[in-house]
Coordinates of N, CA and C in Angstrom, one line a residue:
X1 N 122.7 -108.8 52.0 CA 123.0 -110.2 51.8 C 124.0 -110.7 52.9
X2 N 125.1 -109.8 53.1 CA 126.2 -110.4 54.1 C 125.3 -110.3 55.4
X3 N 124.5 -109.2 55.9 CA 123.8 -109.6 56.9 C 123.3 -110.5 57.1
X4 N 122.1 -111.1 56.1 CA 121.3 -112.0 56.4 C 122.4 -113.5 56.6
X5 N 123.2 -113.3 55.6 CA 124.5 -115.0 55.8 C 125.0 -114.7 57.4
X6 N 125.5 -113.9 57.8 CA 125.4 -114.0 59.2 C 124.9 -114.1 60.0
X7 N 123.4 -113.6 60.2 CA 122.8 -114.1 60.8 C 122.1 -115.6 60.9
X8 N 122.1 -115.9 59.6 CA 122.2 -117.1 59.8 C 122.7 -118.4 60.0
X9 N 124.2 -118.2 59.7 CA 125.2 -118.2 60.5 C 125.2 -118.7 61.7
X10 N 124.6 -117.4 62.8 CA 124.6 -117.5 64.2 C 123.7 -118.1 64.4
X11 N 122.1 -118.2 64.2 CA 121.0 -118.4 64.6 C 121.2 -120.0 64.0
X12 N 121.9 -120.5 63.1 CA 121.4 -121.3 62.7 C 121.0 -123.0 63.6
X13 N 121.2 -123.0 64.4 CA 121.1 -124.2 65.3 C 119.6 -123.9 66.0
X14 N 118.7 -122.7 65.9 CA 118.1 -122.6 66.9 C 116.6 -122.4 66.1
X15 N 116.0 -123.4 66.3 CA 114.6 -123.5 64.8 C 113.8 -122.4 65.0
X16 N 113.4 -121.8 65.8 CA 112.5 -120.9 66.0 C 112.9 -119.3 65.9
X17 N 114.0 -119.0 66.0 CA 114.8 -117.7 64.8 C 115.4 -118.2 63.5
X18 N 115.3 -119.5 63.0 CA 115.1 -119.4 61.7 C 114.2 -120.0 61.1
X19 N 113.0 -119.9 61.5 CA 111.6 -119.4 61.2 C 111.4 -118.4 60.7
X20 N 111.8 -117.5 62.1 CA 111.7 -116.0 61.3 C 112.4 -115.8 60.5
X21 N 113.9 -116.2 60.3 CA 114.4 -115.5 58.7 C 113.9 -116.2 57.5
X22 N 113.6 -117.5 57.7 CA 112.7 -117.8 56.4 C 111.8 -117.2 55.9
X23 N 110.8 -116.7 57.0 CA 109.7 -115.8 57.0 C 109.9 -114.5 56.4
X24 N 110.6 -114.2 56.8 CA 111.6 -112.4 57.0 C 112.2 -112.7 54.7
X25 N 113.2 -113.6 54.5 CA 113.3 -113.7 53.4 C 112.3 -113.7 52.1
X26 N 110.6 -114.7 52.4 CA 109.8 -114.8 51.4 C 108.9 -113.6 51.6
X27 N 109.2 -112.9 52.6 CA 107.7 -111.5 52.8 C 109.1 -110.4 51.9
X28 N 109.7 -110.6 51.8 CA 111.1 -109.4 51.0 C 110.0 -108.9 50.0
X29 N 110.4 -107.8 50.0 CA 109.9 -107.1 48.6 C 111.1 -106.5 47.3
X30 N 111.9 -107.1 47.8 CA 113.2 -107.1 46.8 C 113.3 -107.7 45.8
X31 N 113.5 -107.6 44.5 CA 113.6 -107.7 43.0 C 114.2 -108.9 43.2
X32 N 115.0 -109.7 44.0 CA 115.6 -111.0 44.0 C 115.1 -111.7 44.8
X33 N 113.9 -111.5 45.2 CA 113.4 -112.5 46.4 C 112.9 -114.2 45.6
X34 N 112.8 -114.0 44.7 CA 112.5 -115.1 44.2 C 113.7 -116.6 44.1
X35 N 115.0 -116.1 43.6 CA 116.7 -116.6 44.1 C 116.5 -116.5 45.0
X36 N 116.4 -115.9 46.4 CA 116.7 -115.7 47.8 C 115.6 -116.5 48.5
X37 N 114.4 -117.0 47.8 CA 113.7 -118.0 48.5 C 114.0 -119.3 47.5
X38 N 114.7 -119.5 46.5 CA 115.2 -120.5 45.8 C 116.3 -121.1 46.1
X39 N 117.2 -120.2 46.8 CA 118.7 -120.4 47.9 C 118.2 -120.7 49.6
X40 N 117.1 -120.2 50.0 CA 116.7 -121.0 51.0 C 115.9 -122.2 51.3
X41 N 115.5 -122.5 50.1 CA 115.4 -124.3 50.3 C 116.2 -125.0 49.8
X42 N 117.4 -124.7 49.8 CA 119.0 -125.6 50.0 C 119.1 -124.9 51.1
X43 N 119.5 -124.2 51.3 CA 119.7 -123.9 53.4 C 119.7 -125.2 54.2
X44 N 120.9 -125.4 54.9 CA 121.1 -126.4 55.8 C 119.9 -126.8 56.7
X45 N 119.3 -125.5 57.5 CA 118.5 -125.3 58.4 C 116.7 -125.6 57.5
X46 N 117.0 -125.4 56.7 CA 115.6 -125.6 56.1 C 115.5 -127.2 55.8
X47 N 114.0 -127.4 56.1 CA 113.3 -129.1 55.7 C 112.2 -129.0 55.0
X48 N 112.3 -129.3 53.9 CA 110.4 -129.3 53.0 C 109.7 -130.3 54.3
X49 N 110.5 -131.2 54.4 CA 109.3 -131.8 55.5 C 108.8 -131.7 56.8
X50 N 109.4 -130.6 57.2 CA 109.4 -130.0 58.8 C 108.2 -128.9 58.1
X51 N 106.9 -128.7 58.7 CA 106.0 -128.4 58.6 C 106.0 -126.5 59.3
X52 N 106.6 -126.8 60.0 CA 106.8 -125.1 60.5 C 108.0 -124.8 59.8
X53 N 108.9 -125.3 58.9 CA 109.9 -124.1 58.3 C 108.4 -123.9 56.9
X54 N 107.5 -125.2 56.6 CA 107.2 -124.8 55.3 C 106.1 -123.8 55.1
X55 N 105.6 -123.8 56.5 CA 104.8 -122.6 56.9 C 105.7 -121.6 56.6
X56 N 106.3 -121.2 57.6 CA 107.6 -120.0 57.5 C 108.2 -119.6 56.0
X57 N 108.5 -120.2 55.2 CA 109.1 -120.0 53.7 C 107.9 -120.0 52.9
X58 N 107.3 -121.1 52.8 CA 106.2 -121.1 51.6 C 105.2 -120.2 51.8
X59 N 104.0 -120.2 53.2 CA 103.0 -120.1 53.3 C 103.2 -118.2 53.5
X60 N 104.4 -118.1 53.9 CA 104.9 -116.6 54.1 C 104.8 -116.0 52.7
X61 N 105.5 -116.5 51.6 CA 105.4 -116.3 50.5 C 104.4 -116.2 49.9
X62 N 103.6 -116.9 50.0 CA 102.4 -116.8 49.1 C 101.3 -115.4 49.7
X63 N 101.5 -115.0 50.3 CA 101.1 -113.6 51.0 C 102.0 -112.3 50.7
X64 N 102.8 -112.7 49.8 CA 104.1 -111.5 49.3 C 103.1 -111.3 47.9
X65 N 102.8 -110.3 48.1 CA 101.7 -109.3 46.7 C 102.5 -109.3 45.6
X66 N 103.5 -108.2 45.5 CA 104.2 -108.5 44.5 C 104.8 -109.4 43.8
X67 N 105.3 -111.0 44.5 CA 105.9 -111.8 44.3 C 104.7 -113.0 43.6
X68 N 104.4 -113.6 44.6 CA 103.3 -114.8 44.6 C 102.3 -114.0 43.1
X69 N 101.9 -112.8 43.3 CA 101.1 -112.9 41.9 C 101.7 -112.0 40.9
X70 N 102.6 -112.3 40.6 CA 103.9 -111.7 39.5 C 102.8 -111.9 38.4
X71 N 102.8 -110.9 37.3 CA 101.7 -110.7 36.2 C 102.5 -112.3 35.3
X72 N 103.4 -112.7 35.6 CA 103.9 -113.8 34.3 C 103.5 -115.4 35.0
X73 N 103.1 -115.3 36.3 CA 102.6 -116.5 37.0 C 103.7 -117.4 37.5
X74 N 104.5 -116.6 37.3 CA 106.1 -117.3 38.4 C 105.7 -118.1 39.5
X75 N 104.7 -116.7 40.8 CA 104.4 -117.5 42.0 C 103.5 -118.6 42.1
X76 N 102.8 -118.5 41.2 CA 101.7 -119.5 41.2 C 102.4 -120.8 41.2
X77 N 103.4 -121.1 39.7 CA 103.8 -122.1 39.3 C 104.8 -122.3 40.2
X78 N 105.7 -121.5 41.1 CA 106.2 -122.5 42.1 C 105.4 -122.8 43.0
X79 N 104.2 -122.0 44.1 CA 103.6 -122.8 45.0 C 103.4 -124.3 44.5
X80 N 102.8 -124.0 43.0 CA 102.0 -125.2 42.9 C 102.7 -126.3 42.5
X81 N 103.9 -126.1 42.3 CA 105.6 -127.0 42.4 C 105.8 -127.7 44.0
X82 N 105.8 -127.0 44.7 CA 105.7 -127.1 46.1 C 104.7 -128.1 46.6
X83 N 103.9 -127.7 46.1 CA 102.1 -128.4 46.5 C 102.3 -129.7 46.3
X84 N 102.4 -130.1 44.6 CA 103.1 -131.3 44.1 C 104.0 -132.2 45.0
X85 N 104.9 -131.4 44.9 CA 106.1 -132.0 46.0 C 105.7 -133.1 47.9
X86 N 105.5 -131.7 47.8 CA 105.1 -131.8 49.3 C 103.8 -132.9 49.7
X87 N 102.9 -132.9 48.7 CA 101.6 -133.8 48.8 C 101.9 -135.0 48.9
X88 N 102.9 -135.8 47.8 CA 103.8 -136.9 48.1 C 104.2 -137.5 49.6
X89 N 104.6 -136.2 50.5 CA 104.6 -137.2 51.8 C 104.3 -136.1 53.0
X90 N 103.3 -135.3 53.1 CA 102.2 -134.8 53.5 C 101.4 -134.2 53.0
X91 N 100.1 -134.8 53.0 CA 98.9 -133.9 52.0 C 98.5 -133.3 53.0
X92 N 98.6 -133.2 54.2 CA 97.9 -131.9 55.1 C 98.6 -130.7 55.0
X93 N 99.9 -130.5 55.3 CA 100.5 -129.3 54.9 C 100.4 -129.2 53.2
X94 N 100.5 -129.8 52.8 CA 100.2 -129.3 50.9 C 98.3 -128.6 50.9
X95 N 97.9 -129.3 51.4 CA 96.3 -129.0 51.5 C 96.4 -127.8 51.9
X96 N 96.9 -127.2 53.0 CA 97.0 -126.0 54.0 C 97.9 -124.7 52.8
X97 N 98.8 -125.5 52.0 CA 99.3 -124.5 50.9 C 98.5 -124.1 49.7
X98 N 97.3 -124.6 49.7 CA 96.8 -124.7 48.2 C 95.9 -124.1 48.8
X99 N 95.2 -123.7 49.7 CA 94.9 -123.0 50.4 C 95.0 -121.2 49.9
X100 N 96.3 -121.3 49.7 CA 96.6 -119.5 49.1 C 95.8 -119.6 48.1
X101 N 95.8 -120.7 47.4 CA 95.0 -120.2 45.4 C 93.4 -119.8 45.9
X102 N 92.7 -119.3 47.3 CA 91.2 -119.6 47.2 C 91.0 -117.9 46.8
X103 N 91.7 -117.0 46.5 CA 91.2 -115.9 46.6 C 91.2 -116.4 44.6
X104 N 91.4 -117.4 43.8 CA 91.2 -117.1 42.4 C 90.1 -116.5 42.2
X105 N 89.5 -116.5 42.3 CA 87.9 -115.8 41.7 C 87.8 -114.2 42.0
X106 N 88.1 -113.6 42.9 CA 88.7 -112.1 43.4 C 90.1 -111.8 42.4
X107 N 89.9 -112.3 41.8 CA 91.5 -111.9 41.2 C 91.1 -111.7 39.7
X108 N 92.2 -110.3 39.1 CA 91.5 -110.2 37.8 C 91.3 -111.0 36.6
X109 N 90.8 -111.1 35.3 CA 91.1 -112.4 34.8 C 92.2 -113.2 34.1
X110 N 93.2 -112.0 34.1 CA 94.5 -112.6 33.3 C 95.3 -113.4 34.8
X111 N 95.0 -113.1 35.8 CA 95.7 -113.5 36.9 C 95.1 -115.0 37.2
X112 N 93.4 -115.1 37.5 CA 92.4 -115.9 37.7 C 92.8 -117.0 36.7
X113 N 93.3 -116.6 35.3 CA 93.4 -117.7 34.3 C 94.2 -118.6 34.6
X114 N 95.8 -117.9 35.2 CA 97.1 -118.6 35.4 C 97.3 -119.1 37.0
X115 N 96.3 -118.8 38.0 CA 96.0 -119.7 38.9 C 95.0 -121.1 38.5
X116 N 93.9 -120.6 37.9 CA 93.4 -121.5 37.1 C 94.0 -123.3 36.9
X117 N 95.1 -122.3 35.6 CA 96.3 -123.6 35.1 C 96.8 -124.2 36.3
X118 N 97.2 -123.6 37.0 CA 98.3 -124.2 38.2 C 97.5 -125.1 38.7
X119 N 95.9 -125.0 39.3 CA 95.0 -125.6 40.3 C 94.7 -127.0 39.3
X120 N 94.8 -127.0 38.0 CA 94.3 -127.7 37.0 C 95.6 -128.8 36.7
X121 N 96.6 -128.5 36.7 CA 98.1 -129.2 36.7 C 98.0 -129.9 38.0
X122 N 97.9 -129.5 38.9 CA 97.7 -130.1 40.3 C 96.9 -131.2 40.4
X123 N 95.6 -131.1 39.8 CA 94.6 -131.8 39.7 C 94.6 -132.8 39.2
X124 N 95.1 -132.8 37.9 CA 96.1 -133.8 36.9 C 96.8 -134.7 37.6
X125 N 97.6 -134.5 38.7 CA 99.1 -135.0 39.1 C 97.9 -136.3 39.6
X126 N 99.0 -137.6 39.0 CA 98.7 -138.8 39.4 C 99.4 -139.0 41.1
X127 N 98.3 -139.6 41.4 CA 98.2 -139.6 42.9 C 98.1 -138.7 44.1
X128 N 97.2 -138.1 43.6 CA 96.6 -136.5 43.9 C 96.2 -137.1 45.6
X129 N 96.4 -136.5 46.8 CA 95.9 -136.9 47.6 C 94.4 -136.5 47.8
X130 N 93.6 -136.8 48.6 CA 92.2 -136.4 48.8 C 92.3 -135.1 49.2
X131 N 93.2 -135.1 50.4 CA 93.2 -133.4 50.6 C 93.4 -132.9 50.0
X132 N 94.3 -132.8 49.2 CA 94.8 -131.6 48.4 C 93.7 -131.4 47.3
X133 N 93.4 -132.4 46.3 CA 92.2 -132.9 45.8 C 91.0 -132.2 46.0
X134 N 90.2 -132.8 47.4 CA 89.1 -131.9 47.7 C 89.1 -130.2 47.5
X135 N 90.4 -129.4 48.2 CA 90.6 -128.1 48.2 C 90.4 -127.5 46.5
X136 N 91.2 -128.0 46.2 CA 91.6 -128.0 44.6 C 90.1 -127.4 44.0
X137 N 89.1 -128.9 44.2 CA 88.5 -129.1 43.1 C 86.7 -127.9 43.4
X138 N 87.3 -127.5 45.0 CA 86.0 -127.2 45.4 C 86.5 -124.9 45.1
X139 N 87.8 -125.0 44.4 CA 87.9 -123.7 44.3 C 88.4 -123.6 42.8
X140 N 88.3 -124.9 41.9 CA 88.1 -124.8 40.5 C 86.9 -124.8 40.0
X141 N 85.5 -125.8 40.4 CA 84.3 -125.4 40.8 C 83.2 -124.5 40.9

C-alpha cells in the first residue's frame, strides 16, 4: 500500500503512468481490491469522465476473474453502477463497458442469473441511452 501511495505520489501529474496504476490496481488479485478500486475513484488523478482512465480502472476490472464475478454479484452490481452513471453523460464509453456482461450465457447459472439482474436494472434506468440500450437488450435476448 505505501508503495503504491508513492508512486502515485510521483507519477501523479503524468496521465499515461497513471493509467497503468489504475490498471495495475483493478487487475489485483488481493482480497481488498474491491476498497482499492473504490479509493481509486476518489483519486485526484482519476475522472469517470476522461474515457482512458475509465478504460484503465473499470474496463481493466471487469477482466479480474476473481473479482468482477465474485459468486455474491458484487462485480456485476458495481460495473453496472458504473454503466448507470457514466451513460448519463457518455453512452459510448458506458456502451463499450456493458460490453463485459456479453459472455452471460457462457457463464454458469447462478452467475448468468445475477448478470441477468444487473443487465435488467440497467434496462429499467429511465433514460437509458440507445447505445447502451441496444447492447443490453441484444445480450438479454
Amino acid at each position: 500500500d505505501e508503495l503504491l501511495e508513492r508512486f502515485a505520489a510521483k507519477f501523479r501529474s503524468d496521465d499515461l503512468v497513471m493509467g497503468k496504476y489504475f490498471s495495475l490496481i483493478a487487475s489485483s488479485r488481493r482480497a481488498d481490491t474491491p476498497a482499492q478500486i473504490q479509493a481509486a475513484l476518489q483519486h485526484l488523478a482519476f475522472d469517470l469522465q476522461n474515457p482512458n482512465k475509465v478504460r484503465a480502472l473499470l474496463n481493466t476490472f471487469t477482466r479480474n476473474i476473481p473479482h468482477f464475478h465474485a459468486a455474491d454479484g458484487s462485480g456485476y452490481r458495481f460495473i453496472a453502477g458504473k454503466i448507470e452513471e457514466i451513460d448519463r453523460f457518455n453512452p459510448q464509453v458506458a456502451a463499450r463497458l456493458v460490453q463485459a456482461f456479453n459472455l452471460c450465457n457462457k457463464l454458469e447459472p447462478h452467475r448468468k442469473n445475477l448478470v441477468k439482474q444487473e443487465l435488467q436494472r440497467i434496462r429499467a434506468q429511465e433514460g437509458l441511452s440507445k447505445d447502451v440500450g441496444e447492447i443490453v437488450g441484444k445480450i438479454l435476448d
